[in-house]
Amino acid sequence: MSYIYISFILTIIAGFSTIIGYFSIYIKNNNIIIKSLSFSSSVMLFISLFDLIPQTYSLLNNTIKIIPLLLIILISINIGIIISLLIKDSIPNSNDLLYKVGIISMISIIIHNIPEGMATFISTNTNINLGIKLTIAITLHNIPEGISIAIPIYYSTKSKLKAFVYTALSGMSELIGALIAYLFIKPSNIMLGILFSVIAGIMIHISIKELLLTSLSYNKRKYTYIYFIIGLIFIILYKIVIE
C-alpha cells in the first residue's frame, strides 16, 4: 500500500522541526552562545559517529567486503571534510566569526537534510510505522541543528528575520529530498551509504572546527564542557527512547 500524502506530511514535520531551534534566540542568557554552540556540537558529532557512519556500514555491508567497505567509509568521510573546508572558503570574507559559523552550519545541514528527507519519504511510503518512528527521531535531533543556525545568525546580525529564514531554509531541504525520491528513481543502498559517510565528514568538521572551537574561544570553557556533556546526554537518551 502506498502512503504518498502521509510520506510528504511526515517529511515536512521532520524538516520544519528545525524551526523549533529558532526560538532559542528568545532565551535571555549571557552565555547562550557558548552553551548553544557546545550543545549543538556534541549532538551533531554523536549523530555523525553513531548514526550516519553505522547507517553507511549497514547499507553497504551486504554488497561490499569488509576491507573495501572500511576504505570507502574512510574516503567518503575525508571527502566530506574537504567539502566542508571548501564551503568555508567559498563564504565571502567576514570579520564576524559567529556569522560564518551560522552560514556554514546552515549549508551543511541543508546537505544533510536532503538524503534524510529521501529516507523519511521512502520509509513512510514503504512502512508507515517505520516512517513515524523515523520522523520522531529526526524531529528530536533537528532541534539542536536549528539552534546551531539561529543563535550564530541572530547574535551576529541582530536580525530575528534572518535567523528565522536561514533556519527555515535548512528545514525546507528535507522536503526537497522527499520530492527527489518521489519524482526520480529510488536511490540505491550504495548511493545512500556513500552519501551518509560524506555527510558525516561534513558534520564532524563543522561540529569540532566551527561549533566547538568557537564555543571554546569565548574563554568560559566550563560552560562549553558542561553543555557538551548535556548534549551527549540528550542525544543518548533520545536514542534509547526511540530505538
Short mmCIF file of C-alpha atoms in Angstrom, two decimals:
data_model
loop_
_atom_site.label_atom_id
_atom_site.label_comp_id
_atom_site.label_asym_id
_atom_site.label_seq_id
_atom_site.Cartn_x
_atom_site.Cartn_y
_atom_site.Cartn_z
CA MET A 1 0.00 0.00 0.00
CA SER A 2 1.25 3.50 -0.91
CA TYR A 3 1.27 6.34 1.63
CA ILE A 4 2.36 9.21 -0.66
CA TYR A 5 0.49 12.02 1.11
CA ILE A 6 1.38 10.82 4.60
CA SER A 7 5.00 10.46 3.49
CA PHE A 8 5.10 14.12 2.44
CA ILE A 9 3.35 15.27 5.64
CA LEU A 10 5.78 13.39 7.89
CA THR A 11 8.77 14.67 5.91
CA ILE A 12 7.51 18.25 6.30
CA ILE A 13 7.03 17.74 10.05
CA ALA A 14 10.54 16.30 10.40
CA GLY A 15 12.13 19.05 8.31
CA PHE A 16 10.43 22.05 9.82
CA SER A 17 11.08 20.86 13.37
CA THR A 18 14.39 22.65 12.78
CA ILE A 19 12.44 25.88 13.28
CA ILE A 20 11.84 24.92 16.92
CA GLY A 21 15.55 25.59 17.39
CA TYR A 22 14.98 29.14 16.14
CA PHE A 23 13.09 30.03 19.31
CA SER A 24 16.29 29.61 21.32
CA ILE A 25 17.10 33.22 20.35
CA TYR A 26 14.40 34.34 22.80
CA ILE A 27 16.20 32.73 25.73
CA LYS A 28 17.80 35.54 27.72
CA ASN A 29 21.11 34.27 28.99
CA ASN A 30 24.52 35.94 28.95
CA ASN A 31 26.23 32.71 27.90
CA ILE A 32 23.63 31.40 25.43
CA ILE A 33 26.09 31.48 22.50
CA ILE A 34 28.68 29.37 24.32
CA LYS A 35 26.10 26.92 25.62
CA SER A 36 24.14 26.51 22.39
CA LEU A 37 27.21 26.04 20.18
CA SER A 38 28.66 23.43 22.54
CA PHE A 39 25.32 21.62 22.91
CA SER A 40 24.79 21.54 19.14
CA SER A 41 28.38 20.40 18.59
CA SER A 42 28.01 17.30 20.78
CA VAL A 43 24.66 16.35 19.21
CA MET A 44 25.96 16.69 15.65
CA LEU A 45 29.18 14.83 16.48
CA PHE A 46 27.25 11.96 18.07
CA ILE A 47 24.86 11.72 15.11
CA SER A 48 27.82 11.61 12.72
CA LEU A 49 29.76 8.93 14.60
CA PHE A 50 26.94 6.74 15.92
CA ASP A 51 24.15 7.23 13.38
CA LEU A 52 25.37 8.23 9.90
CA ILE A 53 28.52 6.09 9.78
CA PRO A 54 26.75 2.95 11.12
CA GLN A 55 24.00 3.59 8.53
CA THR A 56 26.67 3.52 5.83
CA TYR A 57 28.01 0.22 7.15
CA SER A 58 24.51 -1.26 7.33
CA LEU A 59 23.62 -0.18 3.78
CA LEU A 60 26.85 -1.41 2.18
CA ASN A 61 27.64 -4.45 4.33
CA ASN A 62 25.68 -6.92 2.20
CA THR A 63 27.23 -5.88 -1.13
CA ILE A 64 30.83 -4.89 -0.31
CA LYS A 65 33.50 -6.87 1.56
CA ILE A 66 34.69 -5.53 4.92
CA ILE A 67 38.12 -4.12 3.89
CA PRO A 68 36.90 -2.21 0.80
CA LEU A 69 33.87 -1.12 2.83
CA LEU A 70 36.02 0.42 5.57
CA LEU A 71 38.15 2.17 2.91
CA ILE A 72 35.03 3.56 1.22
CA ILE A 73 33.76 4.89 4.56
CA LEU A 74 37.13 6.48 5.39
CA ILE A 75 37.50 8.05 1.94
CA SER A 76 33.91 9.32 1.98
CA ILE A 77 34.37 10.91 5.41
CA ASN A 78 37.50 12.70 4.18
CA ILE A 79 35.64 13.88 1.06
CA GLY A 80 33.01 15.32 3.41
CA ILE A 81 35.69 17.17 5.40
CA ILE A 82 37.17 18.57 2.17
CA ILE A 83 33.69 19.70 1.04
CA SER A 84 33.19 21.41 4.42
CA LEU A 85 36.52 23.24 4.03
CA LEU A 86 35.54 24.34 0.50
CA ILE A 87 32.19 25.60 1.80
CA LYS A 88 34.01 27.66 4.43
CA ASP A 89 36.42 29.11 1.86
CA SER A 90 33.56 29.97 -0.50
CA ILE A 91 31.86 32.22 2.05
CA PRO A 92 32.73 35.91 1.45
CA ASN A 93 35.38 37.19 3.84
CA SER A 94 33.90 38.45 7.06
CA ASN A 95 35.43 39.52 10.34
CA ASP A 96 32.40 38.10 12.12
CA LEU A 97 33.32 34.53 13.06
CA LEU A 98 29.88 33.87 14.52
CA TYR A 99 28.14 34.78 11.24
CA LYS A 100 30.40 32.38 9.34
CA VAL A 101 29.60 29.62 11.82
CA GLY A 102 25.86 30.16 11.22
CA ILE A 103 26.20 30.10 7.43
CA ILE A 104 28.45 27.04 7.41
CA SER A 105 26.04 25.23 9.76
CA MET A 106 23.10 26.11 7.53
CA ILE A 107 24.79 24.83 4.35
CA SER A 108 25.98 21.62 6.00
CA ILE A 109 22.55 20.91 7.48
CA ILE A 110 20.88 21.55 4.11
CA ILE A 111 23.21 18.96 2.56
CA HIS A 112 22.47 16.60 5.45
CA ASN A 113 18.69 17.07 5.31
CA ILE A 114 18.23 16.20 1.62
CA PRO A 115 19.08 12.47 1.94
CA GLU A 116 17.35 12.48 5.32
CA GLY A 117 14.16 13.68 3.59
CA MET A 118 14.58 10.96 0.98
CA ALA A 119 14.92 8.35 3.71
CA THR A 120 11.85 9.61 5.58
CA PHE A 121 9.73 9.65 2.43
CA ILE A 122 10.82 6.20 1.23
CA SER A 123 10.49 4.63 4.69
CA THR A 124 7.00 6.03 5.27
CA ASN A 125 5.79 5.06 1.84
CA THR A 126 7.02 1.50 2.45
CA ASN A 127 6.11 1.09 6.12
CA ILE A 128 4.10 3.83 7.85
CA ASN A 129 5.09 2.69 11.36
CA LEU A 130 8.77 2.88 10.46
CA GLY A 131 8.15 6.31 8.92
CA ILE A 132 6.53 7.64 12.10
CA LYS A 133 9.39 6.33 14.22
CA LEU A 134 11.93 7.91 11.89
CA THR A 135 10.04 11.22 11.88
CA ILE A 136 10.10 11.40 15.69
CA ALA A 137 13.83 10.63 15.74
CA ILE A 138 14.64 13.26 13.09
CA THR A 139 12.42 15.84 14.80
CA LEU A 140 14.34 15.47 18.07
CA HIS A 141 17.78 15.83 16.53
CA ASN A 142 16.73 18.64 14.16
CA ILE A 143 16.02 20.96 17.09
CA PRO A 144 19.68 21.41 18.13
CA GLU A 145 20.60 21.68 14.46
CA GLY A 146 18.21 24.63 14.25
CA ILE A 147 19.87 26.15 17.32
CA SER A 148 23.29 25.86 15.64
CA ILE A 149 21.99 28.12 12.84
CA ALA A 150 19.65 30.51 14.64
CA ILE A 151 21.91 31.55 17.53
CA PRO A 152 25.01 32.46 15.48
CA ILE A 153 22.97 34.26 12.80
CA TYR A 154 20.87 36.22 15.29
CA TYR A 155 23.73 37.30 17.56
CA SER A 156 25.93 38.27 14.61
CA THR A 157 23.28 40.19 12.64
CA LYS A 158 20.77 41.14 15.39
CA SER A 159 18.07 40.16 12.89
CA LYS A 160 15.32 37.79 14.04
CA LEU A 161 14.06 37.60 10.45
CA LYS A 162 17.43 36.39 9.09
CA ALA A 163 17.71 33.85 11.90
CA PHE A 164 14.24 32.54 11.07
CA VAL A 165 14.72 32.47 7.29
CA TYR A 166 18.10 30.71 7.44
CA THR A 167 16.79 28.15 9.91
CA ALA A 168 13.66 27.56 7.82
CA LEU A 169 15.74 27.09 4.66
CA SER A 170 17.63 24.24 6.28
CA GLY A 171 14.31 22.59 7.18
CA MET A 172 12.91 23.01 3.65
CA SER A 173 15.75 20.92 2.25
CA GLU A 174 14.16 17.86 3.87
CA LEU A 175 11.11 18.38 1.62
CA ILE A 176 13.42 18.71 -1.40
CA GLY A 177 14.78 15.26 -0.56
CA ALA A 178 11.24 13.86 -0.47
CA LEU A 179 10.44 15.43 -3.85
CA ILE A 180 13.60 13.92 -5.36
CA ALA A 181 12.60 10.50 -4.04
CA TYR A 182 9.06 10.91 -5.39
CA LEU A 183 9.88 12.33 -8.83
CA PHE A 184 13.01 10.37 -9.66
CA ILE A 185 14.36 6.90 -9.09
CA LYS A 186 14.72 5.40 -5.66
CA PRO A 187 18.35 5.86 -4.60
CA SER A 188 20.40 2.69 -4.30
CA ASN A 189 21.84 1.49 -1.00
CA ILE A 190 25.34 2.17 -2.29
CA MET A 191 24.44 5.74 -3.25
CA LEU A 192 22.81 6.45 0.12
CA GLY A 193 25.59 4.72 2.04
CA ILE A 194 28.36 6.78 0.47
CA LEU A 195 26.28 9.94 0.84
CA PHE A 196 25.75 9.34 4.56
CA SER A 197 29.51 8.96 5.08
CA VAL A 198 30.24 12.15 3.14
CA ILE A 199 27.65 13.99 5.26
CA ALA A 200 29.22 12.51 8.41
CA GLY A 201 32.56 14.01 7.35
CA ILE A 202 30.96 17.42 6.80
CA MET A 203 29.22 17.33 10.16
CA ILE A 204 32.28 16.08 12.06
CA HIS A 205 34.28 19.02 10.70
CA ILE A 206 31.51 21.52 11.46
CA SER A 207 30.84 20.21 14.97
CA ILE A 208 34.52 20.29 16.02
CA LYS A 209 36.16 23.04 13.96
CA GLU A 210 33.31 25.54 13.87
CA LEU A 211 30.86 24.93 16.72
CA LEU A 212 33.07 23.52 19.48
CA LEU A 213 36.17 25.65 18.86
CA THR A 214 34.07 28.80 18.54
CA SER A 215 32.41 27.99 21.84
CA LEU A 216 35.84 27.49 23.44
CA SER A 217 37.07 30.82 22.05
CA TYR A 218 34.80 32.72 24.46
CA ASN A 219 37.08 31.76 27.38
CA LYS A 220 34.31 30.45 29.60
CA ARG A 221 35.24 26.85 29.00
CA LYS A 222 33.32 25.41 31.92
CA TYR A 223 30.08 26.17 30.04
CA THR A 224 31.46 24.57 26.88
CA TYR A 225 32.34 21.35 28.72
CA ILE A 226 29.11 21.23 30.74
CA TYR A 227 26.81 21.79 27.73
CA PHE A 228 28.81 19.42 25.54
CA ILE A 229 28.08 16.72 28.13
CA ILE A 230 24.41 17.82 28.37
CA GLY A 231 24.16 17.49 24.58
CA LEU A 232 25.58 13.97 24.74
CA ILE A 233 23.12 13.01 27.49
CA PHE A 234 20.24 14.44 25.41
CA ILE A 235 21.15 12.55 22.24
CA ILE A 236 21.89 9.29 24.09
CA LEU A 237 18.51 9.44 25.85
CA TYR A 238 16.82 10.14 22.53
CA LYS A 239 18.48 7.07 21.01
CA ILE A 240 17.40 4.93 23.96
CA VAL A 241 13.81 6.14 23.86
CA ILE A 242 13.39 5.97 20.07
CA GLU A 243 15.21 2.70 19.48
#
